[in-house]
Each structure stands twice: as C-alpha cells, then as structure tokens.
Amino acid sequence: MGKSTSSKKGLSLELSTIIVTAFAAFLWISVLSYHTQDPSFFTQSTERALNACGPLGAYLSSVFLQFFGLATFLIPVGFLFVAAQIHTKEG
C-alpha cells in the first residue's frame, strides 16, 4: 500500500514538473514573439494576432510586459527553476 501512495506522489511531481516547464516555454515564446499591434487589454486592434502563441500568447505577453517590463524575460527562467525544484523533490 505504501508503494501505491509513493507512486502517485511521484506521478504528481512528474506531472507538475511538465506543466510548469510547458508554461515557462509558452510564456518565453509568447514574450519573444510579442508584437505591439497584437490585440490585448491595452490596445484596440481588430487585426489577427501576430504572436507565435496566438491570441492567448498576445494577451499573456502584453500583460506580463506591461506589469513587469523587461524583467518579464526572467520570469520563464524562474518558472524553470521552480520546475527543477519540483523535479528534485523526493517522491
């Protein structure tokens, strides 16, 4: 019975690592492909999103860049650090 609990905990840690890493990659790509003419909460545009991650990436990168400025480029690195910490936890 202990092995099943340990297995579930290991699986949840692996899944958490994958999700956090995927979000970090998505955020990184959306910020790198940010375009000022993309639709967002801060611009009025009826044009198609030019962001590589589509409309969601356009909104996400716009919000992060408006609130955090150039420090936004460090946020995905922080998420990757969190993913590494989750991955190194004992399961």
N, CA, C and O atoms as a MOPAC input file, in Angstrom:
PM7 MOZYME 1SCF
protein

 N      0.82300 1    -1.18200 1     0.00000 1
 C      0.00000 1     0.00000 1     0.00000 1
 C      0.87100 1     1.25100 1     0.00000 1
 O      0.48200 1     2.25500 1    -0.59600 1
 N      2.02300 1     1.22900 1     0.63800 1
 C      2.93500 1     2.36300 1     0.66000 1
 C      3.50000 1     2.66100 1    -0.71000 1
 O      3.76500 1     3.81500 1    -1.04700 1
 N      3.68600 1     1.61100 1    -1.50500 1
 C      4.25000 1     1.80100 1    -2.84100 1
 C      3.27300 1     2.54500 1    -3.75500 1
 O      3.68400 1     3.36500 1    -4.57600 1
 N      1.98500 1     2.25400 1    -3.60800 1
 C      0.97400 1     2.91700 1    -4.43100 1
 C      0.91900 1     4.41200 1    -4.13100 1
 O      0.81800 1     5.22800 1    -5.04700 1
 N      0.98500 1     4.76600 1    -2.86700 1
 C      0.98300 1     6.17400 1    -2.47100 1
 C      2.23400 1     6.86800 1    -2.97800 1
 O      2.17600 1     7.99600 1    -3.46800 1
 N      3.36900 1     6.18400 1    -2.85800 1
 C      4.62700 1     6.74000 1    -3.33600 1
 C      4.60200 1     6.91100 1    -4.84700 1
 O      5.11500 1     7.89700 1    -5.37800 1
 N      4.00200 1     5.94400 1    -5.53600 1
 C      3.90500 1     6.01200 1    -6.99600 1
 C      3.03000 1     7.18500 1    -7.42800 1
 O      3.36000 1     7.88700 1    -8.38400 1
 N      1.91900 1     7.40000 1    -6.73100 1
 C      1.02200 1     8.51400 1    -7.05400 1
 C      1.70200 1     9.85400 1    -6.78700 1
 O      1.54100 1    10.80900 1    -7.54700 1
 N      2.46500 1     9.91000 1    -5.69600 1
 C      3.18600 1    11.14400 1    -5.37400 1
 C      4.24800 1    11.42000 1    -6.43200 1
 O      4.41800 1    12.56500 1    -6.85100 1
 N      4.96500 1    10.38300 1    -6.87000 1
 C      5.97100 1    10.54300 1    -7.91500 1
 C      5.34900 1    10.98400 1    -9.22600 1
 O      5.90400 1    11.82200 1    -9.93700 1
 N      4.18900 1    10.41400 1    -9.54300 1
 C      3.49400 1    10.78800 1   -10.77400 1
 C      3.02500 1    12.23800 1   -10.71200 1
 O      3.13000 1    12.96600 1   -11.70000 1
 N      2.51000 1    12.66200 1    -9.56100 1
 C      2.04600 1    14.04600 1    -9.44900 1
 C      3.21500 1    15.03500 1    -9.52600 1
 O      3.06800 1    16.12900 1   -10.07000 1
 N      4.37400 1    14.64900 1    -8.98100 1
 C      5.55300 1    15.51200 1    -9.08400 1
 C      6.02100 1    15.61700 1   -10.53400 1
 O      6.37300 1    16.70000 1   -11.00200 1
 N      6.02200 1    14.48800 1   -11.24100 1
 C      6.41100 1    14.49800 1   -12.65500 1
 C      5.44700 1    15.35600 1   -13.47000 1
 O      5.87200 1    16.15700 1   -14.30300 1
 N      4.15500 1    15.18700 1   -13.22900 1
 C      3.14700 1    15.95600 1   -13.95600 1
 C      3.27600 1    17.44400 1   -13.65500 1
 O      3.15200 1    18.27200 1   -14.55800 1
 N      3.52100 1    17.78800 1   -12.40500 1
 C      3.71300 1    19.19700 1   -12.02400 1
 C      4.92800 1    19.78400 1   -12.72600 1
 O      4.89100 1    20.91900 1   -13.20000 1
 N      5.99800 1    19.01200 1   -12.79000 1
 C      7.20900 1    19.46700 1   -13.47900 1
 C      6.93500 1    19.73900 1   -14.94600 1
 O      7.37500 1    20.75500 1   -15.48400 1
 N      6.21500 1    18.84400 1   -15.59300 1
 C      5.90400 1    19.00000 1   -17.02000 1
 C      5.02300 1    20.23000 1   -17.25300 1
 O      5.25400 1    20.99100 1   -18.19300 1
 N      4.02100 1    20.42200 1   -16.40400 1
 C      3.10600 1    21.56100 1   -16.56500 1
 C      3.83600 1    22.88600 1   -16.37700 1
 O      3.65900 1    23.80600 1   -17.17500 1
 N      4.65100 1    22.99400 1   -15.33700 1
 C      5.38000 1    24.23800 1   -15.07700 1
 C      6.38800 1    24.51700 1   -16.19100 1
 O      6.55400 1    25.66400 1   -16.60700 1
 N      7.06000 1    23.47000 1   -16.67500 1
 C      8.01400 1    23.63800 1   -17.77400 1
 C      7.30300 1    24.06900 1   -19.05400 1
 O      7.79300 1    24.93600 1   -19.77800 1
 N      6.15600 1    23.46800 1   -19.33000 1
 C      5.39000 1    23.83900 1   -20.52800 1
 C      4.92100 1    25.29200 1   -20.45000 1
 O      4.96000 1    26.01400 1   -21.44600 1
 N      4.47500 1    25.71900 1   -19.26200 1
 C      4.04900 1    27.11200 1   -19.11300 1
 C      5.23300 1    28.06400 1   -19.30300 1
 O      5.09500 1    29.11300 1   -19.93300 1
 N      6.38300 1    27.70000 1   -18.76300 1
 C      7.57700 1    28.53800 1   -18.92900 1
 C      7.94400 1    28.66500 1   -20.40200 1
 O      8.27500 1    29.75500 1   -20.86800 1
 N      7.88900 1    27.56000 1   -21.13500 1
 C      8.21000 1    27.59500 1   -22.56900 1
 C      7.18500 1    28.42800 1   -23.33000 1
 O      7.55000 1    29.21600 1   -24.20200 1
 N      5.90200 1    28.25800 1   -23.00600 1
 C      4.84200 1    29.03100 1   -23.66200 1
 C      5.02300 1    30.52600 1   -23.41100 1
 O      4.93100 1    31.33600 1   -24.33300 1
 N      5.28400 1    30.88100 1   -22.15000 1
 C      5.48400 1    32.28800 1   -21.80800 1
 C      6.71300 1    32.84500 1   -22.51600 1
 O      6.66500 1    33.96200 1   -23.03200 1
 N      7.79800 1    32.10500 1   -22.55400 1
 C      9.02700 1    32.54800 1   -23.21000 1
 C      8.79000 1    32.81600 1   -24.69500 1
 O      9.20100 1    33.85100 1   -25.22000 1
 N      8.12300 1    31.87800 1   -25.36400 1
 C      7.85300 1    32.04800 1   -26.79700 1
 C      6.89600 1    33.20500 1   -27.03200 1
 O      7.08400 1    33.97400 1   -27.97500 1
 N      5.88000 1    33.34600 1   -26.19900 1
 C      4.92600 1    34.44400 1   -26.39400 1
 C      5.57300 1    35.80500 1   -26.15900 1
 O      5.25100 1    36.76900 1   -26.85300 1
 N      6.47900 1    35.89400 1   -25.19100 1
 C      7.15900 1    37.17100 1   -24.92900 1
 C      8.14300 1    37.48500 1   -26.05200 1
 O      8.24900 1    38.63300 1   -26.48300 1
 N      8.86100 1    36.47000 1   -26.52600 1
 C      9.81300 1    36.70000 1   -27.61000 1
 C      9.12700 1    37.10800 1   -28.91500 1
 O      9.70400 1    37.83900 1   -29.72100 1
 N      7.90500 1    36.63900 1   -29.12100 1
 C      7.20000 1    36.96600 1   -30.36200 1
 C      6.17900 1    38.08600 1   -30.16300 1
 O      5.27100 1    38.24700 1   -30.97800 1
 N      6.32100 1    38.85300 1   -29.09600 1
 C      5.42500 1    39.97800 1   -28.81400 1
 C      5.45600 1    40.98200 1   -29.96200 1
 O      6.51700 1    41.30800 1   -30.49400 1
 N      4.29000 1    41.45600 1   -30.32400 1
 C      4.16800 1    42.48200 1   -31.35900 1
 C      3.24900 1    43.57100 1   -30.82800 1
 O      2.20200 1    43.27600 1   -30.25100 1
 N      3.63100 1    44.81300 1   -31.01700 1
 C      2.86100 1    45.92600 1   -30.44500 1
 C      1.46400 1    46.05100 1   -31.03300 1
 O      0.58400 1    46.63200 1   -30.39800 1
 N      1.24500 1    45.53100 1   -32.20700 1
 C     -0.06700 1    45.64700 1   -32.83500 1
 C     -0.99300 1    44.46600 1   -32.52300 1
 O     -2.11400 1    44.41000 1   -33.02900 1
 N     -0.54000 1    43.54100 1   -31.71000 1
 C     -1.37800 1    42.40800 1   -31.32700 1
 C     -2.55300 1    42.88200 1   -30.47900 1
 O     -2.42700 1    43.85200 1   -29.73200 1
 N     -3.69200 1    42.20400 1   -30.58900 1
 C     -4.81600 1    42.55300 1   -29.70700 1
 C     -4.46400 1    42.20900 1   -28.26200 1
 O     -3.85500 1    41.17400 1   -27.99000 1
 N     -4.84800 1    43.08000 1   -27.34800 1
 C     -4.59600 1    42.83700 1   -25.92700 1
 C     -5.52500 1    43.71500 1   -25.11200 1
 O     -6.37100 1    44.42400 1   -25.65700 1
 N     -5.35700 1    43.65900 1   -23.80200 1
 C     -6.16600 1    44.50200 1   -22.91900 1
 C     -5.77900 1    45.97300 1   -23.03200 1
 O     -6.54800 1    46.84900 1   -22.63600 1
 N     -4.59700 1    46.24800 1   -23.56600 1
 C     -4.06500 1    47.60100 1   -23.59300 1
 C     -4.06500 1    48.23300 1   -24.98100 1
 O     -3.68500 1    49.39500 1   -25.12600 1
 N     -4.47900 1    47.50100 1   -25.98700 1
 C     -4.57000 1    48.05000 1   -27.34700 1
 C     -5.91800 1    47.69700 1   -27.94700 1
 O     -6.53700 1    46.69500 1   -27.58700 1
 N     -6.35500 1    48.53000 1   -28.85900 1
 C     -7.58500 1    48.25100 1   -29.58200 1
 C     -7.19800 1    47.85700 1   -30.99500 1
 O     -6.76700 1    48.68700 1   -31.79500 1
 N     -7.35600 1    46.59700 1   -31.28000 1
 C     -6.97600 1    46.10300 1   -32.59100 1
 C     -7.95100 1    45.01900 1   -33.01700 1
 O     -8.33200 1    44.15800 1   -32.22600 1
 N     -8.34100 1    45.07600 1   -34.25900 1
 C     -9.19400 1    44.03600 1   -34.81200 1
 C     -8.37800 1    43.10400 1   -35.69500 1
 O     -8.91600 1    42.18300 1   -36.31100 1
 N     -7.08100 1    43.35000 1   -35.75000 1
 C     -6.19900 1    42.52800 1   -36.57600 1
 C     -5.97200 1    41.16100 1   -35.93000 1
 O     -6.17800 1    40.97800 1   -34.73000 1
 N     -5.55000 1    40.22500 1   -36.74500 1
 C     -5.19800 1    38.89700 1   -36.28800 1
 C     -3.91300 1    38.98500 1   -35.44100 1
 O     -3.02700 1    39.78700 1   -35.73400 1
 N     -3.82700 1    38.17800 1   -34.42100 1
 C     -2.63500 1    38.18500 1   -33.55000 1
 C     -1.42100 1    37.68500 1   -34.33100 1
 O     -1.48000 1    36.64800 1   -34.99200 1
 N     -0.33000 1    38.42900 1   -34.24700 1
 C      0.91400 1    38.04100 1   -34.90300 1
 C      1.82200 1    37.23300 1   -33.98800 1
 O      2.87400 1    36.75300 1   -34.40800 1
 N      1.41400 1    37.08800 1   -32.75200 1
 C      2.20400 1    36.35600 1   -31.77400 1
 C      2.27400 1    34.88400 1   -32.15300 1
 O      1.29000 1    34.31700 1   -32.62800 1
 N      3.42100 1    34.26900 1   -31.94800 1
 C      3.60800 1    32.85500 1   -32.29400 1
 C      2.69200 1    31.93700 1   -31.49000 1
 O      2.39600 1    30.82600 1   -31.92900 1
 N      2.24300 1    32.38000 1   -30.33200 1
 C      1.35300 1    31.58500 1   -29.48500 1
 C     -0.11000 1    31.97200 1   -29.65600 1
 O     -0.95700 1    31.56900 1   -28.85900 1
 N     -0.40400 1    32.73900 1   -30.67600 1
 C     -1.79000 1    33.10500 1   -30.96800 1
 C     -2.32300 1    34.19200 1   -30.05900 1
 O     -1.55600 1    34.89300 1   -29.39900 1
 N     -3.65100 1    34.33200 1   -30.02700 1
 C     -4.26300 1    35.38400 1   -29.21300 1
 C     -3.95900 1    35.24500 1   -27.71500 1
 O     -3.75300 1    36.24500 1   -27.02800 1
 N     -3.93300 1    34.01600 1   -27.21600 1
 C     -3.61800 1    33.82500 1   -25.79400 1
 C     -2.20900 1    34.31200 1   -25.48700 1
 O     -1.98600 1    34.96600 1   -24.46800 1
 N     -1.26500 1    34.00100 1   -26.35300 1
 C      0.10700 1    34.46700 1   -26.17500 1
 C      0.21300 1    35.97600 1   -26.27900 1
 O      1.01100 1    36.59600 1   -25.57500 1
 N     -0.59700 1    36.57800 1   -27.16300 1
 C     -0.58700 1    38.03000 1   -27.31300 1
 C     -1.06800 1    38.70800 1   -26.03500 1
 O     -0.45100 1    39.66300 1   -25.56300 1
 N     -2.17100 1    38.21300 1   -25.47800 1
 C     -2.69300 1    38.78900 1   -24.23800 1
 C     -1.73300 1    38.55100 1   -23.07700 1
 O     -1.46500 1    39.45700 1   -22.28700 1
 N     -1.22200 1    37.33600 1   -22.98000 1
 C     -0.32900 1    36.98400 1   -21.88000 1
 C      0.95400 1    37.81600 1   -21.91600 1
 O      1.36500 1    38.36700 1   -20.89500 1
 N      1.57700 1    37.90700 1   -23.07400 1
 C      2.82200 1    38.67200 1   -23.16700 1
 C      2.58400 1    40.15600 1   -22.92800 1
 O      3.41700 1    40.83300 1   -22.32500 1
 N      1.46000 1    40.65700 1   -23.39500 1
 C      1.14100 1    42.06700 1   -23.17800 1
 C      0.98400 1    42.37900 1   -21.68800 1
 O      1.51100 1    43.37600 1   -21.19500 1
 N      0.25500 1    41.51900 1   -20.98400 1
 C      0.03900 1    41.73300 1   -19.54700 1
 C      1.36900 1    41.66400 1   -18.78600 1
 O      1.66000 1    42.52800 1   -17.95900 1
 N      2.16700 1    40.63900 1   -19.06900 1
 C      3.44100 1    40.50000 1   -18.36600 1
 C      4.37700 1    41.66200 1   -18.68200 1
 O      5.03800 1    42.18300 1   -17.78400 1
 N      4.43900 1    42.07300 1   -19.94200 1
 C      5.33600 1    43.18500 1   -20.29100 1
 C      4.85500 1    44.51000 1   -19.70600 1
 O      5.67500 1    45.34500 1   -19.32500 1
 N      3.54900 1    44.71700 1   -19.62700 1
 C      3.03200 1    45.95000 1   -19.03500 1
 C      3.31400 1    46.01800 1   -17.53100 1
 O      3.65900 1    47.07600 1   -17.00500 1
 N      3.16700 1    44.89800 1   -16.85600 1
 C      3.34500 1    44.89200 1   -15.40400 1
 C      4.79500 1    44.74900 1   -14.96000 1
 O      5.19300 1    45.35000 1   -13.96200 1
 N      5.59500 1    43.96100 1   -15.68300 1
 C      6.95300 1    43.66500 1   -15.23000 1
 C      8.04800 1    44.23600 1   -16.11600 1
 O      9.22100 1    44.19000 1   -15.74300 1
 N      7.69900 1    44.77300 1   -17.27800 1
 C      8.68900 1    45.36400 1   -18.17200 1
 C      9.69600 1    44.32800 1   -18.66200 1
 O      9.34300 1    43.18200 1   -18.93700 1
 N     10.94100 1    44.74700 1   -18.76400 1
 C     11.97800 1    43.84600 1   -19.27900 1
 C     12.27000 1    42.67800 1   -18.34100 1
 O     12.85300 1    41.67900 1   -18.76000 1
 N     11.87300 1    42.79500 1   -17.08600 1
 C     12.04900 1    41.67400 1   -16.15600 1
 C     11.20300 1    40.47400 1   -16.57200 1
 O     11.42200 1    39.36200 1   -16.09200 1
 N     10.24400 1    40.69300 1   -17.45600 1
 C      9.41900 1    39.60000 1   -17.96700 1
 C     10.26600 1    38.50700 1   -18.59200 1
 O      9.90200 1    37.33200 1   -18.53800 1
 N     11.39500 1    38.88200 1   -19.18700 1
 C     12.25100 1    37.88600 1   -19.82100 1
 C     12.88600 1    36.94900 1   -18.79500 1
 O     13.35100 1    35.86900 1   -19.16000 1
 N     12.91500 1    37.33700 1   -17.52700 1
 C     13.47100 1    36.49000 1   -16.47600 1
 C     12.42300 1    35.58200 1   -15.82500 1
 O     12.77000 1    34.59400 1   -15.17800 1
 N     11.16000 1    35.91700 1   -15.99500 1
 C     10.09600 1    35.14500 1   -15.34300 1
 C     10.06600 1    33.69500 1   -15.81500 1
 O      9.94500 1    32.80400 1   -14.97400 1
 N     10.16900 1    33.40800 1   -17.11100 1
 C     10.21100 1    31.99100 1   -17.51100 1
 C     11.39100 1    31.23300 1   -16.90400 1
 O     11.28000 1    30.04300 1   -16.61100 1
 N     12.50500 1    31.90900 1   -16.71800 1
 C     13.65300 1    31.27600 1   -16.07000 1
 C     13.29500 1    30.90800 1   -14.62800 1
 O     13.68400 1    29.85100 1   -14.13100 1
 N     12.56000 1    31.78200 1   -13.97500 1
 C     12.09100 1    31.49300 1   -12.62000 1
 C     11.17700 1    30.28000 1   -12.58500 1
 O     11.27800 1    29.44800 1   -11.68300 1
 N     10.28200 1    30.17700 1   -13.56500 1
 C      9.40800 1    29.00800 1   -13.64200 1
 C     10.20700 1    27.73700 1   -13.90200 1
 O      9.87600 1    26.67900 1   -13.36600 1
 N     11.24500 1    27.82900 1   -14.71200 1
 C     12.09700 1    26.66500 1   -14.95100 1
 C     12.82700 1    26.25800 1   -13.66600 1
 O     13.01800 1    25.07000 1   -13.40700 1
 N     13.22800 1    27.23600 1   -12.87500 1
 C     13.85500 1    26.94600 1   -11.58000 1
 C     12.86300 1    26.23200 1   -10.65600 1
 O     13.22200 1    25.27200 1    -9.97400 1
 N     11.62400 1    26.70600 1   -10.64200 1
 C     10.59000 1    26.05800 1    -9.83100 1
 C     10.37100 1    24.62500 1   -10.31000 1
 O     10.24700 1    23.71000 1    -9.49600 1
 N     10.32300 1    24.42800 1   -11.62500 1
 C     10.15100 1    23.07700 1   -12.17500 1
 C     11.31000 1    22.17000 1   -11.76000 1
 O     11.09900 1    20.99900 1   -11.44600 1
 N     12.50900 1    22.69600 1   -11.75700 1
 C     13.66900 1    21.90300 1   -11.34100 1
 C     13.57200 1    21.54500 1    -9.85700 1
 O     13.92800 1    20.43600 1    -9.45800 1
 N     13.09600 1    22.47100 1    -9.05500 1
 C     12.93600 1    22.20100 1    -7.62500 1
 C     11.87200 1    21.11600 1    -7.38800 1
 O     12.05100 1    20.23300 1    -6.54900 1
 N     10.77400 1    21.19600 1    -8.13200 1
 C      9.72600 1    20.18700 1    -8.01400 1
 C     10.28000 1    18.81700 1    -8.43100 1
 O     10.00800 1    17.80300 1    -7.78900 1
 N     11.05300 1    18.81100 1    -9.50700 1
 C     11.58400 1    17.55300 1   -10.03300 1
 C     12.56700 1    16.89300 1    -9.08000 1
 O     12.65100 1    15.66600 1    -9.02300 1
 N     13.31100 1    17.70000 1    -8.33000 1
 C     14.31200 1    17.12800 1    -7.42300 1
 C     13.73700 1    16.70500 1    -6.07500 1
 O     14.44300 1    16.10000 1    -5.26800 1
 N     12.45200 1    17.01500 1    -5.81600 1
 C     11.83100 1    16.54900 1    -4.57000 1
 C     11.78700 1    15.03000 1    -4.58700 1
 O     11.63500 1    14.40000 1    -5.63400 1
 N     11.92100 1    14.47000 1    -3.41100 1
 C     11.86300 1    13.01000 1    -3.32200 1
 C     10.42700 1    12.56100 1    -3.45000 1
 O      9.52700 1    13.13200 1    -2.83400 1
 N     10.21800 1    11.54300 1    -4.24800 1
 C      8.86800 1    11.05000 1    -4.48900 1
 C      8.78500 1     9.66400 1    -4.13700 1
 O      7.72200 1     9.05600 1    -4.26700 1

